[in-house]
Short mmCIF file of C-alpha atoms and ligand atoms in Angstrom, two decimals:
data_model
loop_
_atom_site.label_atom_id
_atom_site.label_comp_id
_atom_site.label_asym_id
_atom_site.label_seq_id
_atom_site.Cartn_x
_atom_site.Cartn_y
_atom_site.Cartn_z
CA MET A 16 2.21 -58.08 120.15
CA ILE A 17 2.51 -55.39 122.77
CA LEU A 18 -0.41 -54.58 125.09
CA ILE A 19 -0.75 -50.99 126.26
CA ILE A 20 -2.85 -50.45 129.35
CA ASP A 21 -4.61 -47.00 129.10
CA PHE A 22 -4.36 -45.01 132.31
CA GLY A 23 -5.71 -41.99 130.55
CA SER A 24 -2.55 -40.13 129.40
CA GLN A 25 -2.90 -37.68 126.60
CA PHE A 26 0.21 -39.41 125.11
CA ASN A 27 -1.29 -42.97 124.82
CA GLN A 28 -1.71 -42.78 121.04
CA LEU A 29 1.94 -41.74 120.80
CA ILE A 30 3.04 -44.88 122.63
CA ALA A 31 1.00 -46.96 120.19
CA ARG A 32 2.50 -45.00 117.21
CA ARG A 33 6.01 -45.68 118.49
CA VAL A 34 5.44 -49.38 118.84
CA ARG A 35 3.82 -49.57 115.43
CA GLU A 36 6.78 -47.65 113.94
CA CYS A 37 8.83 -50.70 115.04
CA ARG A 38 6.47 -52.76 112.81
CA VAL A 39 5.26 -54.53 115.89
CA TYR A 40 1.46 -54.81 116.47
CA CYS A 41 0.02 -53.29 119.64
CA GLN A 42 -3.35 -52.84 121.15
CA ILE A 43 -4.62 -50.37 123.78
CA GLU A 44 -6.90 -51.77 126.51
CA PRO A 45 -8.67 -50.13 129.45
CA PRO A 46 -7.40 -50.93 133.03
CA SER A 47 -10.51 -53.05 133.57
CA ILE A 48 -9.07 -55.87 131.50
CA THR A 49 -8.45 -58.99 133.56
CA SER A 50 -5.14 -60.88 133.71
CA ASP A 51 -6.95 -63.83 132.22
CA ALA A 52 -8.08 -61.74 129.19
CA ILE A 53 -4.44 -60.45 128.97
CA ARG A 54 -3.16 -64.11 129.06
CA ARG A 55 -5.43 -64.99 126.13
CA LEU A 56 -4.08 -62.07 124.09
CA GLN A 57 -0.59 -63.55 124.60
CA PRO A 58 1.31 -60.26 124.45
CA GLU A 59 5.11 -60.47 124.22
CA GLY A 60 5.16 -57.39 126.66
CA ILE A 61 2.98 -54.89 128.43
CA ILE A 62 3.27 -51.15 128.73
CA LEU A 63 1.42 -49.38 131.53
CA SER A 64 0.69 -45.82 130.28
CA GLY A 65 0.83 -42.55 132.21
CA GLY A 66 -2.32 -40.84 133.38
CA PRO A 67 -3.68 -37.82 135.31
CA ALA A 68 -4.53 -39.55 138.56
CA SER A 69 -2.49 -39.92 141.77
CA ILE A 70 -2.00 -43.48 142.87
CA TYR A 71 -2.84 -42.77 146.53
CA GLU A 72 -6.19 -41.20 145.65
CA LYS A 73 -9.39 -43.15 146.21
CA ASN A 74 -10.61 -44.70 142.94
CA SER A 75 -7.45 -44.17 141.10
CA PRO A 76 -7.36 -46.58 138.09
CA ARG A 77 -5.65 -49.89 138.76
CA VAL A 78 -5.14 -52.95 136.65
CA ASP A 79 -5.47 -56.58 137.89
CA PRO A 80 -2.18 -57.09 139.87
CA GLY A 81 -2.19 -60.51 138.49
CA ILE A 82 -0.35 -59.08 135.42
CA PHE A 83 2.80 -59.17 137.43
CA ASP A 84 2.50 -62.96 137.66
CA LEU A 85 2.17 -63.47 133.83
CA GLY A 86 5.95 -63.65 133.41
CA ARG A 87 5.83 -61.01 130.64
CA PRO A 88 8.21 -57.98 130.60
CA ILE A 89 6.35 -54.77 131.84
CA LEU A 90 7.24 -51.19 131.30
CA GLY A 91 5.52 -48.65 133.51
CA ILE A 92 5.62 -45.03 132.31
CA CYS A 93 4.95 -42.17 134.70
CA TYR A 94 1.63 -43.10 136.39
CA GLY A 95 2.17 -46.57 135.12
CA MET A 96 5.51 -46.80 137.01
CA GLN A 97 3.86 -45.46 140.12
CA PHE A 98 1.17 -48.06 139.92
CA MET A 99 3.86 -50.69 139.64
CA VAL A 100 5.69 -49.35 142.70
CA ASP A 101 2.55 -49.03 144.75
CA THR A 102 1.36 -52.54 143.93
CA LEU A 103 4.76 -54.22 144.42
CA GLY A 104 5.56 -52.69 147.86
CA GLY A 105 7.35 -49.30 147.33
CA THR A 106 5.99 -45.91 148.06
CA VAL A 107 4.75 -42.98 145.97
CA LYS A 108 4.35 -39.49 147.52
CA HIS A 109 3.23 -36.05 146.35
CA ALA A 110 6.47 -34.40 145.22
CA ARG A 111 7.38 -31.13 146.90
CA LYS A 112 8.37 -29.77 143.40
CA ARG A 113 6.22 -30.58 140.44
CA GLU A 114 8.44 -31.37 137.56
CA TYR A 115 7.30 -30.40 134.10
CA GLY A 116 9.44 -30.05 131.01
CA PHE A 117 12.89 -30.95 130.01
CA ALA A 118 15.20 -32.67 132.59
CA ASN A 119 18.72 -34.02 132.37
CA LEU A 120 18.77 -37.82 132.95
CA GLN A 121 21.78 -39.46 134.44
CA ILE A 122 21.95 -43.06 133.37
CA LYS A 123 23.19 -45.45 136.12
CA ASP A 124 22.91 -48.68 134.26
CA PRO A 125 23.61 -48.64 130.48
CA GLN A 126 21.96 -52.06 129.99
CA GLY A 127 18.40 -53.23 129.15
CA LEU A 128 16.29 -50.22 128.35
CA PHE A 129 19.18 -47.86 128.13
CA GLN A 130 21.40 -49.88 125.86
CA GLY A 131 23.15 -47.64 123.35
CA LEU A 132 22.57 -44.40 125.25
CA ASN A 133 25.15 -42.03 126.53
CA ALA A 134 25.57 -41.59 130.27
CA GLN A 135 23.48 -38.29 130.02
CA THR A 136 20.49 -37.52 127.91
CA THR A 137 17.57 -35.20 127.89
CA CYS A 138 14.16 -36.43 128.87
CA TRP A 139 10.69 -34.92 129.26
CA MET A 140 8.89 -34.91 132.57
CA SER A 141 5.37 -34.21 133.56
CA HIS A 142 4.51 -35.33 137.06
CA GLY A 143 3.35 -34.15 140.53
CA ASP A 144 4.03 -37.42 142.33
CA SER A 145 7.33 -39.09 142.86
CA ILE A 146 8.67 -42.48 144.03
CA THR A 147 10.29 -42.35 147.38
CA SER A 148 11.16 -45.93 147.98
CA LEU A 149 11.52 -48.85 145.58
CA PRO A 150 9.78 -52.25 145.87
CA PRO A 151 11.91 -55.25 146.68
CA GLY A 152 14.19 -56.42 143.84
CA PHE A 153 14.31 -53.05 141.92
CA GLN A 154 17.29 -50.83 141.53
CA VAL A 155 17.59 -47.21 140.37
CA THR A 156 18.74 -46.96 136.78
CA GLY A 157 18.40 -43.26 136.12
CA THR A 158 18.07 -39.99 138.01
CA THR A 159 17.45 -36.26 137.32
CA ASP A 160 18.13 -33.29 139.63
CA ASN A 161 14.61 -33.24 140.95
CA THR A 162 13.76 -36.86 140.65
CA PRO A 163 16.25 -39.26 142.39
CA ILE A 164 14.19 -42.26 141.04
CA ALA A 165 13.62 -41.29 137.44
CA ALA A 166 14.11 -44.84 136.12
CA MET A 167 14.14 -48.22 137.75
CA ALA A 168 14.45 -51.88 136.80
CA ASP A 169 14.13 -55.36 138.18
CA PRO A 170 15.90 -57.27 135.34
CA ARG A 171 15.33 -60.64 137.02
CA ARG A 172 11.53 -60.26 136.61
CA ASN A 173 11.81 -58.02 133.54
CA LEU A 174 9.98 -55.12 135.17
CA TYR A 175 10.93 -51.55 134.23
CA GLY A 176 9.72 -48.05 135.15
CA LEU A 177 10.31 -44.54 133.73
CA GLN A 178 9.12 -41.45 135.39
CA PHE A 179 9.63 -39.48 132.19
CA HIS A 180 7.91 -39.90 128.83
CA PRO A 181 9.91 -41.83 126.23
CA GLU A 182 7.10 -41.57 123.66
CA VAL A 183 7.18 -37.78 123.19
CA GLU A 184 9.54 -36.00 120.69
CA HIS A 185 11.00 -34.01 123.63
CA THR A 186 12.78 -37.15 124.78
CA PRO A 187 15.24 -37.37 121.91
CA LYS A 188 16.40 -40.96 122.70
CA GLY A 189 12.86 -42.09 123.52
CA ARG A 190 12.39 -44.16 120.39
CA LEU A 191 15.59 -46.03 121.11
CA ILE A 192 14.40 -46.81 124.67
CA LEU A 193 11.08 -48.11 123.41
CA ARG A 194 12.85 -50.10 120.75
CA ASN A 195 15.10 -51.62 123.34
CA PHE A 196 12.01 -52.68 125.25
CA VAL A 197 10.12 -54.11 122.34
CA PHE A 198 12.95 -55.92 120.65
CA ASP A 199 15.63 -56.79 123.18
CA ILE A 200 13.54 -57.18 126.31
CA CYS A 201 10.30 -58.52 124.82
CA GLY A 202 11.84 -60.29 121.87
CA CYS A 203 9.23 -59.02 119.24
CA ARG A 204 10.00 -59.36 115.56
CA ARG A 205 9.24 -56.81 112.88
CA SER A 206 6.28 -58.73 111.47
CA TRP A 207 3.52 -56.17 111.43
CA THR A 208 3.43 -55.31 107.71
CA MET A 209 0.50 -54.01 105.72
CA ARG A 210 0.69 -56.95 103.48
CA SER A 211 0.12 -59.36 106.31
CA PHE A 212 -2.55 -56.97 107.74
CA ALA A 213 -4.39 -57.13 104.41
CA GLU A 214 -4.30 -60.88 104.25
CA GLN A 215 -5.67 -61.16 107.76
CA ALA A 216 -8.31 -58.38 107.20
CA VAL A 217 -9.61 -60.04 104.02
CA GLU A 218 -9.97 -63.35 105.85
CA ASP A 219 -11.73 -61.65 108.80
CA ILE A 220 -14.15 -59.75 106.48
CA ARG A 221 -15.03 -63.03 104.64
CA HIS A 222 -15.63 -64.68 107.89
CA THR A 223 -17.88 -61.94 109.26
CA VAL A 224 -19.79 -61.22 106.04
CA GLY A 225 -20.21 -64.69 104.66
CA GLU A 226 -22.60 -64.57 101.68
CA LYS A 227 -24.27 -61.38 102.65
CA LYS A 228 -24.31 -57.95 100.98
CA VAL A 229 -22.32 -54.96 102.16
CA ILE A 230 -22.93 -51.22 101.50
CA LEU A 231 -20.10 -48.66 101.84
CA GLY A 232 -20.34 -44.91 101.58
CA LEU A 233 -17.52 -43.73 99.37
CA SER A 234 -16.37 -40.10 99.82
CA GLY A 235 -13.31 -40.20 97.64
CA GLY A 236 -11.03 -39.74 100.62
CA VAL A 237 -8.25 -42.17 101.50
CA ASP A 238 -10.03 -43.92 104.30
CA SER A 239 -13.27 -44.92 102.52
CA SER A 240 -11.33 -45.72 99.38
CA VAL A 241 -8.96 -48.09 101.18
CA ALA A 242 -11.89 -49.63 102.98
CA ALA A 243 -13.71 -50.14 99.65
CA LEU A 244 -10.79 -51.83 98.01
CA LEU A 245 -10.26 -54.13 100.90
CA LEU A 246 -13.94 -55.09 101.01
CA HIS A 247 -13.81 -55.65 97.26
CA ARG A 248 -10.87 -57.85 97.70
CA ALA A 249 -12.66 -59.92 100.39
CA VAL A 250 -16.26 -60.20 98.95
CA GLY A 251 -16.09 -58.77 95.42
CA PRO A 252 -19.63 -58.43 93.98
CA GLN A 253 -21.33 -58.59 97.38
CA LEU A 254 -20.05 -55.05 97.95
CA THR A 255 -21.91 -51.99 96.61
CA CYS A 256 -20.38 -48.55 97.16
CA ILE A 257 -22.54 -45.46 97.14
CA PHE A 258 -21.09 -42.13 96.08
CA VAL A 259 -23.27 -39.07 96.64
CA ASP A 260 -22.30 -36.12 94.42
CA ASN A 261 -23.46 -33.17 96.48
CA GLY A 262 -22.49 -30.53 93.97
CA LEU A 263 -19.87 -29.19 96.30
CA LEU A 264 -16.84 -31.15 95.06
CA ARG A 265 -13.73 -29.95 93.50
CA LYS A 266 -13.51 -29.71 89.79
CA GLY A 267 -13.37 -33.12 88.05
CA GLU A 268 -13.65 -34.98 91.34
CA ALA A 269 -16.76 -37.03 90.57
CA ALA A 270 -15.40 -38.01 87.04
CA THR A 271 -12.02 -39.06 88.46
CA LEU A 272 -13.63 -41.19 91.10
CA ARG A 273 -15.93 -42.88 88.55
CA GLN A 274 -12.99 -43.64 86.37
CA THR A 275 -10.93 -45.00 89.34
CA PHE A 276 -13.57 -47.14 90.98
CA LYS A 277 -15.69 -48.33 88.09
CA GLN A 278 -13.32 -48.55 85.19
CA ASN A 279 -9.96 -49.26 86.84
CA LEU A 280 -10.78 -51.11 90.00
CA HIS A 281 -14.14 -52.70 88.74
CA ILE A 282 -15.80 -52.02 92.09
CA ASN A 283 -19.56 -52.07 92.07
CA THR A 284 -20.26 -48.31 92.68
CA ARG A 285 -23.53 -46.33 92.42
CA PHE A 286 -23.07 -42.65 91.62
CA VAL A 287 -25.98 -40.48 92.78
CA ASN A 288 -26.05 -37.00 91.40
CA ALA A 289 -27.89 -35.00 94.11
CA ALA A 290 -26.30 -31.63 93.38
CA SER A 291 -29.53 -29.82 92.72
CA GLN A 292 -31.15 -31.14 95.88
CA PHE A 293 -28.23 -29.88 97.97
CA LEU A 294 -27.90 -26.52 96.21
CA ARG A 295 -31.62 -25.85 96.51
CA ALA A 296 -31.59 -26.47 100.24
CA LEU A 297 -28.50 -24.21 100.68
CA LYS A 298 -29.93 -21.31 98.76
CA GLY A 299 -29.78 -18.12 100.80
CA VAL A 300 -27.90 -19.82 103.70
CA SER A 301 -24.80 -18.21 104.98
CA ASP A 302 -24.28 -19.51 108.53
CA PRO A 303 -21.62 -22.20 108.48
CA GLU A 304 -23.34 -24.43 111.14
CA ARG A 305 -26.61 -24.27 109.27
CA LYS A 306 -24.78 -25.19 106.04
CA ARG A 307 -23.23 -28.24 107.81
CA LYS A 308 -26.57 -29.29 109.31
CA ILE A 309 -28.45 -29.04 105.93
CA ILE A 310 -25.71 -30.94 104.14
CA GLY A 311 -25.58 -33.75 106.82
CA LYS A 312 -29.32 -34.19 106.70
CA ILE A 313 -29.67 -34.30 102.94
CA PHE A 314 -26.62 -36.67 102.76
CA MET A 315 -28.40 -39.09 105.12
CA ASP A 316 -31.69 -38.93 103.21
CA VAL A 317 -30.01 -39.49 99.78
CA PHE A 318 -27.71 -42.24 101.12
CA GLU A 319 -30.47 -43.99 102.90
CA SER A 320 -32.85 -43.98 99.95
CA GLU A 321 -30.06 -45.27 97.66
CA ALA A 322 -29.09 -47.96 100.24
CA ARG A 323 -32.64 -49.18 100.49
CA LYS A 324 -32.50 -50.10 96.80
CA ILE A 325 -29.92 -52.66 97.63
CA LYS A 326 -32.02 -55.56 98.66
CA ASN A 327 -31.00 -57.75 101.58
CA ALA A 328 -27.91 -55.73 102.51
CA GLU A 329 -26.85 -56.72 106.11
CA PHE A 330 -23.63 -54.79 106.55
CA LEU A 331 -22.41 -51.22 106.37
CA ALA A 332 -18.70 -50.77 105.94
CA GLN A 333 -16.93 -47.74 107.22
CA GLY A 334 -13.38 -46.41 107.18
CA THR A 335 -13.25 -45.59 110.91
CA LEU A 336 -9.60 -45.32 112.11
CA TYR A 337 -7.92 -46.23 115.36
CA PRO A 338 -7.66 -42.63 116.68
CA ASP A 339 -11.52 -42.34 116.48
CA ILE A 340 -11.77 -45.46 118.67
CA ILE A 341 -9.00 -44.71 121.15
CA GLU A 342 -10.36 -41.25 121.73
CA SER A 343 -13.53 -42.76 122.95
CA VAL A 344 -11.88 -45.16 125.36
CA SER A 345 -11.63 -43.58 128.81
CA ALA A 346 -9.23 -44.73 131.51
CA PHE A 347 -11.99 -45.12 133.97
CA GLY A 348 -14.08 -47.86 132.48
CA GLY A 349 -13.80 -48.38 128.76
CA PRO A 350 -15.52 -47.14 125.77
CA THR A 351 -17.72 -44.05 126.04
CA ALA A 352 -18.78 -43.98 122.36
CA VAL A 353 -17.80 -40.41 121.40
CA ILE A 354 -17.30 -40.98 117.75
CA LYS A 355 -16.39 -37.86 115.80
CA SER A 356 -19.41 -35.96 114.75
CA HIS A 357 -18.43 -35.81 111.05
CA HIS A 358 -18.88 -39.53 110.64
CA ASN A 359 -21.62 -38.79 108.24
CA VAL A 360 -23.45 -42.06 108.07
CA GLY A 361 -23.38 -42.55 111.89
CA GLY A 362 -27.15 -42.88 112.24
CA LEU A 363 -27.78 -45.13 109.44
CA PRO A 364 -26.79 -48.59 110.82
CA ARG A 365 -29.39 -48.41 113.55
CA LYS A 366 -32.10 -47.05 111.37
CA MET A 367 -31.63 -49.60 108.67
CA ARG A 368 -30.56 -52.37 111.06
CA LEU A 369 -27.27 -52.75 109.48
CA LYS A 370 -24.24 -54.34 111.19
CA LEU A 371 -20.96 -52.43 110.96
CA VAL A 372 -17.81 -53.65 109.38
CA GLU A 373 -14.82 -51.40 110.17
CA PRO A 374 -11.74 -53.04 108.72
CA LEU A 375 -9.46 -50.02 109.37
CA LYS A 376 -10.32 -49.52 113.02
CA LEU A 377 -6.89 -50.65 114.21
CA LEU A 378 -4.92 -48.38 111.96
CA PHE A 379 -3.49 -44.95 111.95
CA LYS A 380 -3.69 -42.58 109.05
CA ASP A 381 -0.29 -43.21 107.74
CA GLU A 382 -0.81 -46.98 108.05
CA VAL A 383 -3.98 -46.65 106.02
CA ARG A 384 -1.92 -45.01 103.27
CA ARG A 385 0.62 -47.84 103.53
CA LEU A 386 -2.22 -50.37 103.31
CA GLY A 387 -3.73 -48.65 100.36
CA LYS A 388 -0.34 -48.84 98.56
CA ALA A 389 -0.07 -52.49 99.40
CA ILE A 390 -3.30 -53.53 98.01
CA GLY A 391 -2.91 -51.52 94.83
CA LEU A 392 -4.84 -48.23 95.40
CA PRO A 393 -3.52 -45.79 92.72
CA ALA A 394 -0.93 -43.39 94.14
CA ASP A 395 -3.19 -40.32 93.51
CA MET A 396 -5.80 -41.79 95.78
CA VAL A 397 -3.30 -42.83 98.40
CA TRP A 398 -1.71 -39.44 98.78
CA ARG A 399 -4.98 -37.43 98.69
CA GLN A 400 -5.09 -34.44 101.09
CA PRO A 401 -8.14 -34.47 103.38
CA PHE A 402 -11.26 -32.90 102.12
CA PRO A 403 -14.13 -31.92 104.38
CA GLY A 404 -17.55 -33.57 104.09
CA PRO A 405 -19.46 -30.30 103.43
CA GLY A 406 -16.97 -29.64 100.71
CA LEU A 407 -16.76 -26.30 99.02
CA ALA A 408 -19.81 -25.15 100.86
CA ILE A 409 -17.52 -24.13 103.85
CA ARG A 410 -15.04 -22.56 101.51
CA VAL A 411 -17.51 -20.32 99.66
CA ILE A 412 -17.95 -18.00 102.57
CA GLY A 413 -21.45 -16.54 102.63
CA GLU A 414 -24.06 -17.63 100.25
CA ILE A 415 -23.51 -20.56 97.84
CA THR A 416 -24.55 -19.99 94.30
CA PRO A 417 -23.57 -21.90 91.23
CA GLN A 418 -21.60 -18.87 89.99
CA ARG A 419 -19.59 -18.46 93.25
CA LEU A 420 -18.97 -22.18 93.32
CA GLU A 421 -17.69 -22.03 89.70
CA ILE A 422 -15.24 -19.21 90.57
CA LEU A 423 -13.90 -21.07 93.55
CA ARG A 424 -13.59 -24.31 91.55
CA ASN A 425 -11.50 -22.61 88.83
CA VAL A 426 -9.21 -21.04 91.38
CA ASP A 427 -8.82 -24.23 93.38
CA GLU A 428 -8.00 -26.22 90.33
CA LEU A 429 -5.32 -23.78 89.31
CA LEU A 430 -3.84 -23.71 92.74
CA LEU A 431 -3.71 -27.55 92.96
CA GLU A 432 -2.11 -27.84 89.59
CA GLU A 433 0.62 -25.46 90.58
CA ILE A 434 1.02 -27.13 94.00
CA LYS A 435 1.46 -30.51 92.42
CA ARG A 436 3.77 -29.28 89.67
CA ALA A 437 6.06 -27.66 92.26
CA GLY A 438 6.12 -30.92 94.35
CA TYR A 439 4.44 -29.49 97.47
CA TYR A 440 1.26 -31.58 97.35
CA ARG A 441 2.37 -34.48 99.57
CA LYS A 442 4.32 -32.24 101.94
CA LEU A 443 1.34 -30.14 102.76
CA TRP A 444 -1.57 -31.44 104.95
CA GLN A 445 -4.00 -29.36 103.02
CA SER A 446 -3.98 -26.67 100.31
CA PHE A 447 -7.02 -24.91 99.00
CA ALA A 448 -8.75 -21.75 98.08
CA VAL A 449 -11.49 -19.82 99.81
CA LEU A 450 -13.88 -17.39 98.19
CA LEU A 451 -14.58 -14.30 100.33
CA PRO A 452 -17.90 -12.57 100.60
CA LEU A 453 -16.20 -9.24 99.63
CA LYS A 454 -15.40 -7.42 96.52
CA SER A 455 -12.47 -5.12 95.80
CA VAL A 456 -11.48 -2.53 93.33
CA GLY A 457 -8.92 -3.29 90.76
CA VAL A 458 -7.61 -2.10 87.50
CA MET A 459 -7.20 -4.21 84.43
CA GLY A 460 -6.02 -2.66 81.26
CA ASP A 461 -7.51 0.86 81.54
CA GLN A 462 -10.66 -0.52 83.13
CA ARG A 463 -11.74 -0.19 86.72
CA THR A 464 -12.78 -3.60 88.11
CA TYR A 465 -14.92 -4.55 91.05
CA GLU A 466 -14.49 -8.26 91.52
CA HIS A 467 -14.03 -11.15 93.96
CA ILE A 468 -11.23 -11.75 96.47
CA VAL A 469 -9.87 -15.29 97.09
CA ALA A 470 -7.73 -16.42 99.92
CA LEU A 471 -5.20 -19.31 99.50
CA ARG A 472 -4.61 -21.53 102.44
CA ALA A 473 -1.75 -24.06 102.74
CA VAL A 474 -0.97 -25.84 105.98
CA THR A 475 1.40 -28.43 107.44
CA SER A 476 0.07 -30.76 110.14
CA LYS A 477 0.37 -34.23 111.53
CA ASP A 478 -3.22 -34.78 112.60
CA ALA A 479 -5.29 -31.64 111.93
CA MET A 480 -5.41 -30.98 115.73
CA THR A 481 -2.74 -28.32 115.26
CA ALA A 482 -1.54 -26.92 112.08
CA ASP A 483 0.97 -24.27 110.81
CA TRP A 484 0.61 -22.10 107.70
CA ALA A 485 3.07 -23.28 105.05
CA ARG A 486 5.98 -21.07 104.28
CA LEU A 487 5.52 -21.26 100.54
CA PRO A 488 8.11 -19.26 98.59
CA HIS A 489 7.08 -15.74 97.56
CA ARG A 490 8.04 -16.42 94.05
CA PHE A 491 5.65 -19.34 93.96
CA LEU A 492 2.84 -17.42 95.58
CA GLY A 493 3.41 -14.51 93.15
CA HIS A 494 3.21 -16.87 90.20
CA VAL A 495 -0.03 -18.48 91.38
CA SER A 496 -1.67 -15.11 92.14
CA ASN A 497 -0.75 -13.83 88.75
CA ARG A 498 -2.23 -16.94 87.03
CA ILE A 499 -5.40 -16.78 89.11
CA ILE A 500 -6.07 -13.10 88.40
CA ASN A 501 -5.31 -13.40 84.68
CA GLU A 502 -7.13 -16.70 84.14
CA VAL A 503 -10.02 -16.82 86.43
CA LYS A 504 -12.78 -14.51 85.39
CA GLY A 505 -14.35 -12.64 88.27
CA VAL A 506 -11.29 -12.47 90.61
CA ASN A 507 -9.06 -9.45 90.93
CA ARG A 508 -7.34 -10.01 94.26
CA VAL A 509 -5.53 -12.90 96.01
CA VAL A 510 -4.36 -13.05 99.56
CA TYR A 511 -2.49 -15.68 101.50
CA ASP A 512 -3.62 -16.86 104.86
CA ILE A 513 -0.76 -16.77 107.42
CA SER A 514 -2.63 -17.93 110.54
CA SER A 515 -1.91 -21.07 112.50
CA LYS A 516 -4.18 -23.50 114.32
CA PRO A 517 -4.76 -22.70 117.16
CA PRO A 518 -6.01 -20.01 117.43
CA SER A 519 -7.39 -20.12 113.90
CA THR A 520 -8.83 -23.29 112.25
CA ILE A 521 -7.74 -24.84 109.04
CA GLU A 522 -11.09 -24.19 107.25
CA TRP A 523 -12.45 -20.66 107.32
CA GLU A 524 -15.87 -21.82 108.37
P1 LIG B 16 -10.58 -27.25 111.21
O1 LIG B 16 -11.10 -26.25 110.26
O2 LIG B 16 -11.47 -27.49 112.38
O3 LIG B 16 -10.51 -28.60 110.53
O4 LIG B 16 -9.21 -26.86 111.68
C1 LIG B 16 -9.74 -29.79 110.87
C2 LIG B 16 -9.92 -30.81 109.83
O5 LIG B 16 -11.20 -31.24 109.64
C3 LIG B 16 -11.70 -30.90 108.29
N1 LIG B 16 -13.04 -30.48 108.56
C4 LIG B 16 -14.16 -31.14 108.33
N2 LIG B 16 -14.24 -32.42 107.82
N3 LIG B 16 -16.62 -32.24 108.03
C5 LIG B 16 -15.54 -32.99 107.66
O6 LIG B 16 -15.70 -34.13 107.24
C6 LIG B 16 -16.56 -30.97 108.47
O7 LIG B 16 -17.55 -30.32 108.72
C7 LIG B 16 -15.21 -30.44 108.64
N4 LIG B 16 -14.81 -29.24 109.05
C8 LIG B 16 -13.43 -29.28 108.98
C9 LIG B 16 -10.74 -29.86 107.77
O8 LIG B 16 -10.67 -29.90 106.38
C10 LIG B 16 -9.41 -30.29 108.40
O9 LIG B 16 -8.83 -31.34 107.76
#
């Protein structure tokens, strides 16, 4: 296990990703963790992250200096390196020149961290402070034009520092540097597999839940599906899933889910058809935020009244992921509890006095997919593109009526069928159709038409924070447009959205 101390860098999750890619478990902790607590965690090595503070400022974040006496290898990155230098007797000063962006790293010592690298390599810098003198025992292992001490090492004590960021893509050999640290210096083995994770998680869930009952809100997305299957493995019939059909789903969605969860996986699932309740409340509403609020409120009501029917339930299981948790951990004092607002059932546990079970809270999205595969979730479910909680309500721009929903469903179904047939589905982060609140003139046969316009949206992304419009081939788009206009009654124009995020967003509303 590798422990990462979070000094607040925007790249912390990336450090964790890189370590996990090595199939080595890692955990991010705030600097307030004591060296005794660290000793109990028994990490093979420690990474001190970067961060926005200056070490010589008052109240800059610091970790218990006792970590240097634990006898474990430590790698300090950027601010983490400066903290190491300051604590062990070197000096850090405000640099005359801020260094930001690419730099050419000259490697002085091709051992340890830099094993297998050429004498020169590109690295990515982002710092306003520099190290001006090293603590006793250290030597310079790398320099750049502007930063004479860009890398340092004390191999006797197994302490290392990098002024640049090995975790970002802009440092092409960064992965190798981190691998050298994790495997050669810390001696970790590649033992973090999803199979071993699943075994441990099942054991933990059994231990926590005992003989009690658990409720889980199933959305049909990857996270809640994997969580459901894991819970089912652990406590079988003690688990009841609740699926709320809000009438805003894609075509066939509810039926597919029923088939998968009830018939194929034999998971206790209650399907609640609340479509009319949602549609009634949304009647005449066009404002996207109002749509979201109405949907969130009704969802809570329906979910709660269904959950109350399950007598003596003590736990609520959720598919919360690691990024949701890390985002809420601040460098200056630990968790601040900013869980993403679209965690729909957020208010329920307190209201119903349920205890939370979050078996995926240490995993990243791609790990959840690997876990799903390892525990036998069907491939269709594992590779599902994300789908927003408010569903088609935010893709029918303007007022939501059964007729407009039906048009969008038919277009969407056809688009997905073609996307899957052409092999694009897994390559795209999301692909969907949007119904616009406009009509346009067309001509079909000898007839003038005045019908709906749909927009097609396909994006690539890693995490939905940024996204690029997918360069789907013209021939493909032409074919899909033709089919839509010919086969979906009520549509006479198709446009393709070529905006990226930012400044646009993925959804139109
Ligand atoms: P945007 O449109 O903000 O979307 O670029 C980013 C990601 O979040 C999804 N999304 C939502 N998910 N409730 C959800 O559960 C929502 O209200 C919501 N709005 C957007 C969107 O599909 C994309 O994956």
